[in-house]
PDB file of C-alpha atoms in Angstrom:
ATOM      1  CA  MET A   1     -61.431  26.560 -61.327  1.00 76.00           C
ATOM      2  CA  HIS A   2     -60.743  30.364 -61.133  1.00 76.00           C
ATOM      3  CA  ALA A   3     -57.092  32.496 -60.521  1.00 80.00           C
ATOM      4  CA  ILE A   4     -57.540  33.989 -56.284  1.00 79.00           C
ATOM      5  CA  SER A   5     -53.852  36.244 -54.748  1.00 79.00           C
ATOM      6  CA  PRO A   6     -50.931  33.872 -54.321  1.00 77.00           C
ATOM      7  CA  ASP A   7     -51.163  34.771 -50.002  1.00 74.00           C
ATOM      8  CA  VAL A   8     -54.566  33.925 -50.003  1.00 74.00           C
ATOM      9  CA  ALA A   9     -53.593  29.905 -51.912  1.00 75.00           C
ATOM     10  CA  LEU A  10     -50.284  29.011 -50.553  1.00 79.00           C
ATOM     11  CA  GLN A  11     -50.631  30.150 -47.120  1.00 79.00           C
ATOM     12  CA  PRO A  12     -52.298  26.512 -45.681  1.00 80.00           C
ATOM     13  CA  LEU A  13     -49.546  24.890 -47.302  1.00 81.00           C
ATOM     14  CA  LEU A  14     -46.657  26.947 -45.798  1.00 83.00           C
ATOM     15  CA  ALA A  15     -48.913  25.883 -42.621  1.00 83.00           C
ATOM     16  CA  ARG A  16     -48.976  23.027 -43.228  1.00 85.00           C
ATOM     17  CA  GLN A  17     -45.106  22.647 -43.280  1.00 86.00           C
ATOM     18  CA  GLU A  18     -44.189  24.709 -40.710  1.00 84.00           C
ATOM     19  CA  LEU A  19     -46.275  22.281 -38.624  1.00 87.00           C
ATOM     20  CA  ASP A  20     -44.298  19.126 -40.536  1.00 87.00           C
ATOM     21  CA  LEU A  21     -41.202  20.792 -39.675  1.00 88.00           C
ATOM     22  CA  LEU A  22     -42.126  21.929 -36.057  1.00 88.00           C
ATOM     23  CA  ALA A  23     -42.350  18.278 -35.290  1.00 88.00           C
ATOM     24  CA  ARG A  24     -40.071  16.337 -36.721  1.00 89.00           C
ATOM     25  CA  GLN A  25     -37.583  19.355 -34.630  1.00 88.00           C
ATOM     26  CA  HIS A  26     -39.642  17.708 -31.221  1.00 88.00           C
ATOM     27  CA  GLN A  27     -38.490  14.436 -32.595  1.00 90.00           C
ATOM     28  CA  ILE A  28     -35.227  15.523 -33.093  1.00 91.00           C
ATOM     29  CA  ALA A  29     -34.766  17.469 -29.736  1.00 88.00           C
ATOM     30  CA  GLU A  30     -36.416  14.454 -28.086  1.00 89.00           C
ATOM     31  CA  THR A  31     -33.775  11.947 -29.410  1.00 91.00           C
ATOM     32  CA  ARG A  32     -30.727  14.257 -28.858  1.00 89.00           C
ATOM     33  CA  VAL A  33     -31.849  13.451 -24.983  1.00 89.00           C
ATOM     34  CA  GLU A  34     -32.351   9.818 -24.953  1.00 89.00           C
ATOM     35  CA  VAL A  35     -28.635  10.190 -27.018  1.00 89.00           C
ATOM     36  CA  THR A  36     -27.341  12.628 -24.347  1.00 87.00           C
ATOM     37  CA  GLN A  37     -28.566   9.800 -21.657  1.00 86.00           C
ATOM     38  CA  LEU A  38     -27.705   6.781 -23.044  1.00 87.00           C
ATOM     39  CA  ALA A  39     -23.944   8.329 -22.967  1.00 84.00           C
ATOM     40  CA  GLU A  40     -24.520   9.237 -19.321  1.00 83.00           C
ATOM     41  CA  LYS A  41     -24.777   5.767 -18.006  1.00 81.00           C
ATOM     42  CA  PHE A  42     -22.537   4.115 -20.584  1.00 76.00           C
ATOM     43  CA  ALA A  43     -20.157   6.688 -19.330  1.00 72.00           C
ATOM     44  CA  ALA A  44     -21.088   5.508 -15.801  1.00 70.00           C
ATOM     45  CA  LEU A  45     -20.758   1.661 -16.724  1.00 67.00           C
ATOM     46  CA  ARG A  46     -17.676   2.202 -17.878  1.00 59.00           C
ATOM     47  CA  THR A  47     -15.930   4.246 -15.302  1.00 57.00           C
ATOM     48  CA  HIS A  48     -17.654   1.659 -13.179  1.00 54.00           C
ATOM     49  CA  GLY A  49     -16.155  -1.258 -14.097  1.00 51.00           C
ATOM     50  CA  GLU A  50     -12.799   1.106 -14.385  1.00 50.00           C
ATOM     51  CA  ARG A  51     -12.928   1.208 -10.808  1.00 52.00           C
ATOM     52  CA  ASN A  52     -13.640  -2.025  -9.928  1.00 53.00           C
ATOM     53  CA  GLU A  53     -10.367  -3.086 -11.479  1.00 78.00           C
ATOM     54  CA  VAL A  54      -7.393  -0.290 -10.944  1.00 86.00           C
ATOM     55  CA  GLU A  55      -6.970   3.156 -10.183  1.00 90.00           C
ATOM     56  CA  GLN A  56      -4.381   5.439 -11.179  1.00 89.00           C
ATOM     57  CA  LEU A  57      -3.243   8.194  -8.427  1.00 91.00           C
ATOM     58  CA  GLN A  58      -0.779  11.361  -9.023  1.00 88.00           C
ATOM     59  CA  GLY A  59       0.968  13.078  -6.490  1.00 85.00           C
ATOM     60  CA  LEU A  60       0.735  13.003  -2.609  1.00 83.00           C
ATOM     61  CA  ASP A  61      -2.366  15.043  -2.212  1.00 86.00           C
ATOM     62  CA  ARG A  62      -4.384  13.092  -5.178  1.00 88.00           C
ATOM     63  CA  ILE A  63      -2.946   9.911  -3.404  1.00 88.00           C
ATOM     64  CA  ARG A  64      -4.108  11.880   0.880  1.00 85.00           C
ATOM     65  CA  ASP A  65      -6.984  12.806  -0.414  1.00 89.00           C
ATOM     66  CA  ARG A  66      -8.457   9.029  -1.679  1.00 90.00           C
ATOM     67  CA  ILE A  67      -7.411   7.689   1.189  1.00 89.00           C
ATOM     68  CA  GLN A  68      -9.643   9.923   2.650  1.00 88.00           C
ATOM     69  CA  GLU A  69     -12.272   9.505   1.006  1.00 91.00           C
ATOM     70  CA  LEU A  70     -11.451   5.394   1.676  1.00 92.00           C
ATOM     71  CA  SER A  71     -11.183   6.583   5.155  1.00 91.00           C
ATOM     72  CA  ALA A  72     -14.665   8.208   5.683  1.00 90.00           C
ATOM     73  CA  ASP A  73     -16.819   4.761   3.888  1.00 91.00           C
ATOM     74  CA  CYS A  74     -14.607   2.211   5.105  1.00 92.00           C
ATOM     75  CA  GLU A  75     -17.224   0.268   8.009  1.00 91.00           C
ATOM     76  CA  ARG A  76     -15.708  -2.638   8.566  1.00 92.00           C
ATOM     77  CA  SER A  77     -11.340  -3.249   9.177  1.00 94.00           C
ATOM     78  CA  LEU A  78      -8.907  -1.019   7.764  1.00 95.00           C
ATOM     79  CA  THR A  79      -5.502  -3.343   7.446  1.00 94.00           C
ATOM     80  CA  ALA A  80      -1.932  -1.504   6.850  1.00 93.00           C
ATOM     81  CA  PHE A  81       1.616  -2.195   6.702  1.00 92.00           C
ATOM     82  CA  ALA A  82       3.796   0.819   7.243  1.00 87.00           C
ATOM     83  CA  PRO A  83       7.046   0.582   6.398  1.00 85.00           C
ATOM     84  CA  GLY A  84      10.308   3.046   6.603  1.00 78.00           C
ATOM     85  CA  GLY A  85      11.234   3.092   9.856  1.00 76.00           C
ATOM     86  CA  ARG A  86      10.592   6.406  11.226  1.00 77.00           C
ATOM     87  CA  GLN A  87       7.614   7.595  10.509  1.00 78.00           C
ATOM     88  CA  THR A  88       7.156  11.623   9.916  1.00 79.00           C
ATOM     89  CA  SER A  89       5.802  14.062  12.309  1.00 82.00           C
ATOM     90  CA  ASP A  90       4.011  14.967   8.800  1.00 80.00           C
ATOM     91  CA  ASN A  91       2.129  11.800   8.323  1.00 78.00           C
ATOM     92  CA  ARG A  92       2.005  10.490  12.343  1.00 83.00           C
ATOM     93  CA  GLU A  93      -0.237  14.312  12.644  1.00 85.00           C
ATOM     94  CA  ALA A  94      -2.490  13.420   8.910  1.00 80.00           C
ATOM     95  CA  SER A  95      -3.098   9.552  10.523  1.00 82.00           C
ATOM     96  CA  ARG A  96      -4.513  10.850  13.990  1.00 87.00           C
ATOM     97  CA  PRO A  97      -8.234  12.421  13.003  1.00 88.00           C
ATOM     98  CA  LEU A  98      -8.603   9.173  10.134  1.00 87.00           C
ATOM     99  CA  THR A  99      -7.329   7.010  12.918  1.00 89.00           C
ATOM    100  CA  GLU A 100      -9.522   8.748  16.092  1.00 91.00           C
ATOM    101  CA  ALA A 101     -12.921   9.128  13.018  1.00 91.00           C
ATOM    102  CA  LEU A 102     -12.404   4.815  11.944  1.00 92.00           C
ATOM    103  CA  HIS A 103     -12.472   3.889  15.834  1.00 91.00           C
ATOM    104  CA  SER A 104     -15.724   6.032  16.670  1.00 91.00           C
ATOM    105  CA  ARG A 105     -17.862   4.141  13.890  1.00 91.00           C
ATOM    106  CA  GLY A 106     -16.137   0.384  15.719  1.00 91.00           C
ATOM    107  CA  VAL A 107     -13.740  -0.153  12.658  1.00 93.00           C
ATOM    108  CA  ALA A 108     -11.038  -2.513  13.245  1.00 93.00           C
ATOM    109  CA  MET A 109      -7.763  -1.612  12.631  1.00 93.00           C
ATOM    110  CA  ARG A 110      -4.476  -3.639  11.799  1.00 94.00           C
ATOM    111  CA  THR A 111      -1.238  -2.299  11.523  1.00 93.00           C
ATOM    112  CA  VAL A 112       2.395  -3.325  10.718  1.00 93.00           C
ATOM    113  CA  PHE A 113       4.999  -1.528  11.292  1.00 91.00           C
ATOM    114  CA  LEU A 114       8.567  -2.187  11.226  1.00 88.00           C
ATOM    115  CA  ASP A 115      10.682  -3.157  14.372  1.00 86.00           C
ATOM    116  CA  SER A 116      13.489  -0.660  13.500  1.00 84.00           C
ATOM    117  CA  ILE A 117      10.095   1.823  15.016  1.00 85.00           C
ATOM    118  CA  TYR A 118      12.231   0.983  18.004  1.00 84.00           C
ATOM    119  CA  ASN A 119      14.916   3.718  17.717  1.00 80.00           C
ATOM    120  CA  ASP A 120      12.521   6.177  16.895  1.00 82.00           C
ATOM    121  CA  PRO A 121      11.360   7.330  20.485  1.00 86.00           C
ATOM    122  CA  GLU A 122       8.667   9.862  18.514  1.00 88.00           C
ATOM    123  CA  THR A 123       7.492   6.384  16.209  1.00 88.00           C
ATOM    124  CA  LEU A 124       6.996   3.933  18.562  1.00 88.00           C
ATOM    125  CA  GLU A 125       4.904   6.533  21.079  1.00 89.00           C
ATOM    126  CA  HIS A 126       3.112   7.174  18.539  1.00 90.00           C
ATOM    127  CA  ALA A 127       2.350   3.075  17.590  1.00 89.00           C
ATOM    128  CA  ARG A 128       1.675   2.195  21.614  1.00 90.00           C
ATOM    129  CA  TRP A 129      -1.192   5.762  21.067  1.00 90.00           C
ATOM    130  CA  LEU A 130      -2.546   3.630  18.384  1.00 91.00           C
ATOM    131  CA  VAL A 131      -3.047   0.233  21.073  1.00 90.00           C
ATOM    132  CA  GLY A 132      -4.678   2.682  23.389  1.00 89.00           C
ATOM    133  CA  LEU A 133      -7.150   3.627  21.299  1.00 88.00           C
ATOM    134  CA  GLY A 134      -7.397   0.128  20.926  1.00 88.00           C
ATOM    135  CA  ASN A 135      -6.091  -0.511  17.457  1.00 91.00           C
ATOM    136  CA  ASP A 136      -4.238  -3.426  17.142  1.00 91.00           C
ATOM    137  CA  VAL A 137       0.012  -3.437  16.115  1.00 92.00           C
ATOM    138  CA  ARG A 138       2.529  -5.294  15.637  1.00 93.00           C
ATOM    139  CA  THR A 139       6.311  -4.585  13.726  1.00 91.00           C
ATOM    140  CA  VAL A 140       7.938  -7.437  12.176  1.00 87.00           C
ATOM    141  CA  ALA A 141      11.647  -7.520  10.826  1.00 85.00           C
ATOM    142  CA  SER A 142      10.719  -6.306   6.611  1.00 84.00           C
ATOM    143  CA  LEU A 143       7.796  -5.476   5.034  1.00 87.00           C
ATOM    144  CA  PRO A 144       7.218  -5.899   1.311  1.00 84.00           C
ATOM    145  CA  VAL A 145       5.343  -2.976   0.371  1.00 85.00           C
ATOM    146  CA  ARG A 146       3.328   0.308   1.925  1.00 89.00           C
ATOM    147  CA  MET A 147      -0.090  -0.890   1.831  1.00 93.00           C
ATOM    148  CA  ILE A 148      -3.222   0.083   3.178  1.00 94.00           C
ATOM    149  CA  ILE A 149      -7.044  -1.918   3.020  1.00 95.00           C
ATOM    150  CA  PHE A 150     -10.402  -0.596   3.314  1.00 96.00           C
ATOM    151  CA  ASP A 151     -12.487  -2.925   4.399  1.00 93.00           C
ATOM    152  CA  GLY A 152     -11.122  -6.017   2.138  1.00 92.00           C
ATOM    153  CA  ASP A 153     -12.452  -3.714  -0.623  1.00 92.00           C
ATOM    154  CA  ALA A 154     -10.130  -1.582  -2.401  1.00 94.00           C
ATOM    155  CA  ALA A 155      -6.372  -1.465  -1.786  1.00 94.00           C
ATOM    156  CA  ILE A 156      -3.455   0.935  -2.375  1.00 94.00           C
ATOM    157  CA  VAL A 157       0.119   0.101  -3.019  1.00 93.00           C
ATOM    158  CA  PRO A 158       2.482   2.326  -3.977  1.00 91.00           C
ATOM    159  CA  MET A 159       3.542   2.106  -7.989  1.00 89.00           C
ATOM    160  CA  ASP A 160       6.744   2.145  -6.897  1.00 84.00           C
ATOM    161  CA  PRO A 161       7.666   0.628  -3.643  1.00 77.00           C
ATOM    162  CA  TYR A 162      11.377   3.245  -3.693  1.00 72.00           C
ATOM    163  CA  ASN A 163       9.969   6.235  -4.990  1.00 73.00           C
ATOM    164  CA  SER A 164       6.258   7.184  -3.824  1.00 70.00           C
ATOM    165  CA  ALA A 165       6.088  10.131  -6.624  1.00 72.00           C
ATOM    166  CA  GLU A 166       5.381   7.728  -8.226  1.00 81.00           C
ATOM    167  CA  GLY A 167       2.109   7.986  -7.543  1.00 90.00           C
ATOM    168  CA  ALA A 168      -0.119   4.918  -6.237  1.00 93.00           C
ATOM    169  CA  LEU A 169      -1.975   2.278  -7.301  1.00 92.00           C
ATOM    170  CA  LEU A 170      -6.381   1.989  -6.375  1.00 94.00           C
ATOM    171  CA  PHE A 171      -7.351  -1.900  -6.517  1.00 93.00           C
ATOM    172  CA  ARG A 172     -10.596  -2.983  -6.128  1.00 90.00           C
ATOM    173  CA  GLY A 173     -11.201  -6.274  -8.011  1.00 86.00           C
ATOM    174  CA  ARG A 174     -11.717  -9.467  -5.709  1.00 87.00           C
ATOM    175  CA  GLY A 175      -8.725 -11.925  -7.206  1.00 88.00           C
ATOM    176  CA  THR A 176      -6.337  -8.885  -6.179  1.00 90.00           C
ATOM    177  CA  LEU A 177      -7.875  -8.173  -3.123  1.00 92.00           C
ATOM    178  CA  ALA A 178      -7.913 -11.742  -1.769  1.00 93.00           C
ATOM    179  CA  ALA A 179      -3.963 -11.503  -2.861  1.00 93.00           C
ATOM    180  CA  LEU A 180      -3.191  -8.744  -1.162  1.00 94.00           C
ATOM    181  CA  SER A 181      -5.667  -9.925   1.951  1.00 94.00           C
ATOM    182  CA  GLU A 182      -3.467 -12.768   1.750  1.00 94.00           C
ATOM    183  CA  LEU A 183       0.320 -11.994   1.797  1.00 94.00           C
ATOM    184  CA  PHE A 184      -1.150  -8.994   4.883  1.00 94.00           C
ATOM    185  CA  ARG A 185      -2.510 -12.724   7.269  1.00 93.00           C
ATOM    186  CA  LEU A 186       0.529 -14.036   6.531  1.00 92.00           C
ATOM    187  CA  VAL A 187       3.165 -11.889   7.688  1.00 92.00           C
ATOM    188  CA  TRP A 188       0.395 -10.120  10.739  1.00 93.00           C
ATOM    189  CA  GLU A 189       1.031 -13.751  11.758  1.00 90.00           C
ATOM    190  CA  GLY A 190       4.522 -13.577  11.505  1.00 86.00           C
ATOM    191  CA  ALA A 191       5.044 -10.436  13.747  1.00 89.00           C
ATOM    192  CA  ALA A 192       4.666  -9.403  17.089  1.00 87.00           C
ATOM    193  CA  PRO A 193       2.361  -7.025  19.097  1.00 90.00           C
ATOM    194  CA  VAL A 194       4.354  -3.844  19.864  1.00 85.00           C
ATOM    195  CA  THR A 195       4.043  -4.296  23.265  1.00 72.00           C
ATOM    196  CA  THR A 196       6.551  -7.604  22.923  1.00 57.00           C
ATOM    197  CA  ALA A 197       8.427  -6.779  19.960  1.00 52.00           C
ATOM    198  CA  ARG A 198      11.384  -5.465  21.309  1.00 54.00           C
ATOM    199  CA  LYS A 199      11.629  -9.026  23.200  1.00 51.00           C
ATOM    200  CA  GLN A 200      10.986 -10.818  20.608  1.00 49.00           C
ATOM    201  CA  ARG A 201      13.114  -8.975  18.122  1.00 54.00           C
ATOM    202  CA  THR A 202      16.569  -9.430  20.669  1.00 58.00           C
ATOM    203  CA  SER A 203      15.432 -13.208  20.364  1.00 64.00           C
ATOM    204  CA  THR A 204      16.639 -15.717  18.509  1.00 65.00           C
ATOM    205  CA  ASP A 205      15.909 -18.995  16.506  1.00 68.00           C
ATOM    206  CA  ASP A 206      17.308 -22.330  16.451  1.00 68.00           C
ATOM    207  CA  ASN A 207      20.125 -21.747  13.999  1.00 68.00           C
ATOM    208  CA  GLY A 208      20.855 -18.457  16.549  1.00 72.00           C
ATOM    209  CA  LEU A 209      19.126 -15.327  14.492  1.00 76.00           C
ATOM    210  CA  THR A 210      17.413 -12.478  15.130  1.00 73.00           C
ATOM    211  CA  SER A 211      14.375 -11.991  12.725  1.00 74.00           C
ATOM    212  CA  GLN A 212      15.893  -8.525  11.704  1.00 75.00           C
ATOM    213  CA  GLU A 213      19.410 -10.904  10.900  1.00 77.00           C
ATOM    214  CA  SER A 214      16.983 -13.767   9.227  1.00 77.00           C
ATOM    215  CA  ALA A 215      15.180 -10.745   7.362  1.00 77.00           C
ATOM    216  CA  VAL A 216      18.838  -9.707   6.088  1.00 78.00           C
ATOM    217  CA  LEU A 217      20.852 -12.948   4.393  1.00 77.00           C
ATOM    218  CA  ARG A 218      16.494 -13.620   2.727  1.00 75.00           C
ATOM    219  CA  LEU A 219      17.070 -10.082   1.296  1.00 77.00           C
ATOM    220  CA  LEU A 220      20.622 -11.076   0.365  1.00 75.00           C
ATOM    221  CA  GLY A 221      19.168 -14.094  -0.845  1.00 71.00           C
ATOM    222  CA  GLU A 222      16.923 -12.451  -3.094  1.00 71.00           C
ATOM    223  CA  GLY A 223      19.573 -10.025  -5.108  1.00 71.00           C
ATOM    224  CA  LEU A 224      18.841  -6.874  -2.541  1.00 73.00           C
ATOM    225  CA  THR A 225      22.268  -3.977  -2.655  1.00 76.00           C
ATOM    226  CA  ASP A 226      23.158  -2.564   0.637  1.00 77.00           C
ATOM    227  CA  GLU A 227      20.648   0.162   0.147  1.00 77.00           C
ATOM    228  CA  GLY A 228      17.931  -1.922  -0.569  1.00 76.00           C
ATOM    229  CA  VAL A 229      18.726  -4.256   2.508  1.00 77.00           C
ATOM    230  CA  ALA A 230      18.652  -1.284   4.120  1.00 76.00           C
ATOM    231  CA  ARG A 231      15.251   0.220   3.089  1.00 74.00           C
ATOM    232  CA  GLN A 232      13.696  -2.906   3.979  1.00 74.00           C
ATOM    233  CA  LEU A 233      14.365  -2.986   7.455  1.00 75.00           C
ATOM    234  CA  GLY A 234      13.749   0.382   7.654  1.00 72.00           C
ATOM    235  CA  VAL A 235      17.732   1.298   9.488  1.00 74.00           C
ATOM    236  CA  SER A 236      20.170   3.397   7.998  1.00 76.00           C
ATOM    237  CA  VAL A 237      22.449   1.320   4.672  1.00 78.00           C
ATOM    238  CA  ARG A 238      25.097   2.223   7.457  1.00 82.00           C
ATOM    239  CA  THR A 239      23.389  -0.537   9.696  1.00 79.00           C
ATOM    240  CA  GLY A 240      22.536  -2.874   7.356  1.00 78.00           C
ATOM    241  CA  ARG A 241      25.630  -3.467   6.131  1.00 82.00           C
ATOM    242  CA  ARG A 242      27.317  -3.898   9.771  1.00 83.00           C
ATOM    243  CA  ILE A 243      24.410  -6.543  10.107  1.00 81.00           C
ATOM    244  CA  THR A 244      26.216  -8.191   7.010  1.00 81.00           C
ATOM    245  CA  ALA A 245      29.211  -8.084   7.697  1.00 82.00           C
ATOM    246  CA  GLU A 246      28.417  -9.627  11.089  1.00 82.00           C
ATOM    247  CA  LEU A 247      26.687 -12.092   9.260  1.00 82.00           C
ATOM    248  CA  MET A 248      29.076 -12.628   6.533  1.00 80.00           C
ATOM    249  CA  ALA A 249      31.738 -13.296  10.398  1.00 83.00           C
ATOM    250  CA  ARG A 250      29.898 -15.963  11.799  1.00 82.00           C
ATOM    251  CA  LEU A 251      29.328 -17.684   9.039  1.00 80.00           C
ATOM    252  CA  GLY A 252      33.530 -17.564   7.939  1.00 82.00           C
ATOM    253  CA  ALA A 253      32.785 -15.815   4.563  1.00 79.00           C
ATOM    254  CA  LYS A 254      34.724 -13.584   2.241  1.00 79.00           C
ATOM    255  CA  SER A 255      32.294 -12.739  -0.006  1.00 78.00           C
ATOM    256  CA  ARG A 256      28.092 -12.595   0.134  1.00 75.00           C
ATOM    257  CA  PHE A 257      27.809 -14.983  -2.243  1.00 75.00           C
ATOM    258  CA  GLN A 258      29.628 -17.407  -0.331  1.00 77.00           C
ATOM    259  CA  ALA A 259      27.988 -16.761   2.838  1.00 78.00           C
ATOM    260  CA  GLY A 260      24.910 -16.962   0.569  1.00 76.00           C
ATOM    261  CA  LEU A 261      25.692 -20.446   0.444  1.00 78.00           C
ATOM    262  CA  ARG A 262      26.839 -21.241   3.787  1.00 78.00           C
ATOM    263  CA  ALA A 263      23.893 -19.933   4.836  1.00 80.00           C
ATOM    264  CA  ALA A 264      21.984 -22.193   2.793  1.00 78.00           C
ATOM    265  CA  HIS A 265      23.847 -25.048   3.365  1.00 78.00           C
ATOM    266  CA  LEU A 266      23.149 -24.689   7.319  1.00 78.00           C
ATOM    267  CA  GLY A 267      19.982 -24.093   6.359  1.00 77.00           C
ATOM    268  CA  TRP A 268      19.378 -20.586   7.884  1.00 80.00           C
ATOM    269  CA  ILE A 269      17.687 -19.272   4.749  1.00 71.00           C
ATOM    270  CA  GLY A 270      15.468 -21.794   1.696  1.00 62.00           C
ATOM    271  CA  GLU A 271      14.990 -25.680   2.759  1.00 50.00           C
ATOM    272  CA  ASN A 272      16.906 -27.360   5.524  1.00 44.00           C
ATOM    273  CA  ALA A 273      20.406 -28.503   3.555  1.00 38.00           C
ATOM    274  CA  ASP A 274      22.225 -32.341   4.592  1.00 40.00           C
ATOM    275  CA  ASP A 275      24.441 -30.217   7.046  1.00 40.00           C
ATOM    276  CA  GLU A 276      26.260 -33.630   7.805  1.00 37.00           C
ATOM    277  CA  GLY A 277      30.164 -32.584   7.408  1.00 36.00           C
ATOM    278  CA  CYS A 278      29.079 -28.624   7.875  1.00 38.00           C
ATOM    279  CA  GLU A 279      30.245 -27.442  11.578  1.00 41.00           C
ATOM    280  CA  ALA A 280      28.401 -23.917  12.395  1.00 39.00           C
ATOM    281  CA  PRO A 281      31.030 -20.860  12.755  1.00 40.00           C
ATOM    282  CA  PRO A 282      31.945 -20.455  16.710  1.00 40.00           C
ATOM    283  CA  GLY A 283      32.509 -17.455  18.580  1.00 39.00           C
ATOM    284  CA  PRO A 284      30.300 -15.104  20.571  1.00 36.00           C
ATOM    285  CA  ARG A 285      27.703 -13.183  18.690  1.00 35.00           C
ATOM    286  CA  GLU A 286      27.363  -9.450  19.222  1.00 35.00           C
ATOM    287  CA  GLU A 287      23.387  -8.171  19.437  1.00 36.00           C
ATOM    288  CA  PRO A 288      22.500  -5.807  16.666  1.00 35.00           C
ATOM    289  CA  ASP A 289      23.053  -1.594  17.610  1.00 36.00           C
ATOM    290  CA  ASP A 290      20.403  -0.138  15.710  1.00 35.00           C
ATOM    291  CA  SER A 291      21.187   3.214  17.114  1.00 32.00           C
ATOM    292  CA  TYR A 292      21.445   5.125  13.996  1.00 27.00           C
ATOM    293  CA  PRO A 293      18.652   6.470  12.563  1.00 32.00           C
ATOM    294  CA  ALA A 294      16.461   5.551   9.625  1.00 32.00           C
ATOM    295  CA  ASP A 295      16.438   6.864   6.373  1.00 33.00           C
ATOM    296  CA  ASN A 296      15.454   9.014   5.444  1.00 30.00           C
ATOM    297  CA  ARG A 297      14.606   8.826   1.843  1.00 25.00           C
ATOM    298  CA  LEU A 298      12.347   6.097   2.169  1.00 27.00           C
ATOM    299  CA  VAL A 299       9.003   5.980   0.465  1.00 31.00           C
ATOM    300  CA  GLY A 300       5.983   7.660   1.902  1.00 36.00           C
ATOM    301  CA  ARG A 301       8.253   9.817   4.095  1.00 33.00           C
TER     302      ARG A 301
END
């Protein structure tokens, strides 16, 4: 044993410690990369799971961007409810490029408008343009909500059917899509092709009611106000009130409640009741006049 300089004696020890430190730092760096990759995979799986259920869309710009994205990915079918009666020129122009692109890819399109589009020549012309392009278009007296279904895999509906500013919801869950697709099927089967809808709109059923009058009775029975009825039909509040007044006169009712009771007793709404001892109110009936402009406050206008 003999004494030597500390510089000479301690250098190997420091070198070994530095190597150990570098190895540890490398191990930490590799672990950090693995943790980052795991976090990214987890976030992707969570986002995918949430997307499969529901996605909230805020603002008209975001909704329109999402519709464009989903339309670009649409391969088989697109079905839609277009309530509100009159469609604005902005909505019509915005839909044309998307519609032409879908048509060029062979996507089958089916759209249900309200009967009240016959009150607006421009909207009616747009519907006939869709038919001329090869799409199926029908009309019905009232629609439950604005809705678009893409390939049966995704659907967009408004958060509030009476206020589009509230945003929209994008659904992807199988159960929800099955229910919405069935709703569309039921409405579609009861709607009339746009080429013959005008005639059907003024034709009457066994009770002498037009499809629009039947819809008014149903909506009143659900407790909707004059404004709510007009919104569902895509007509002005004035027109909705006039149709209600005509129905009450035909029923000989002095109030809506009394009109509902008599309509139910006659089998006009709900299940057919025993009408023994109850005669239908006499008198001629005038055809509805839907010449008033649609209410511009409707959803998606």
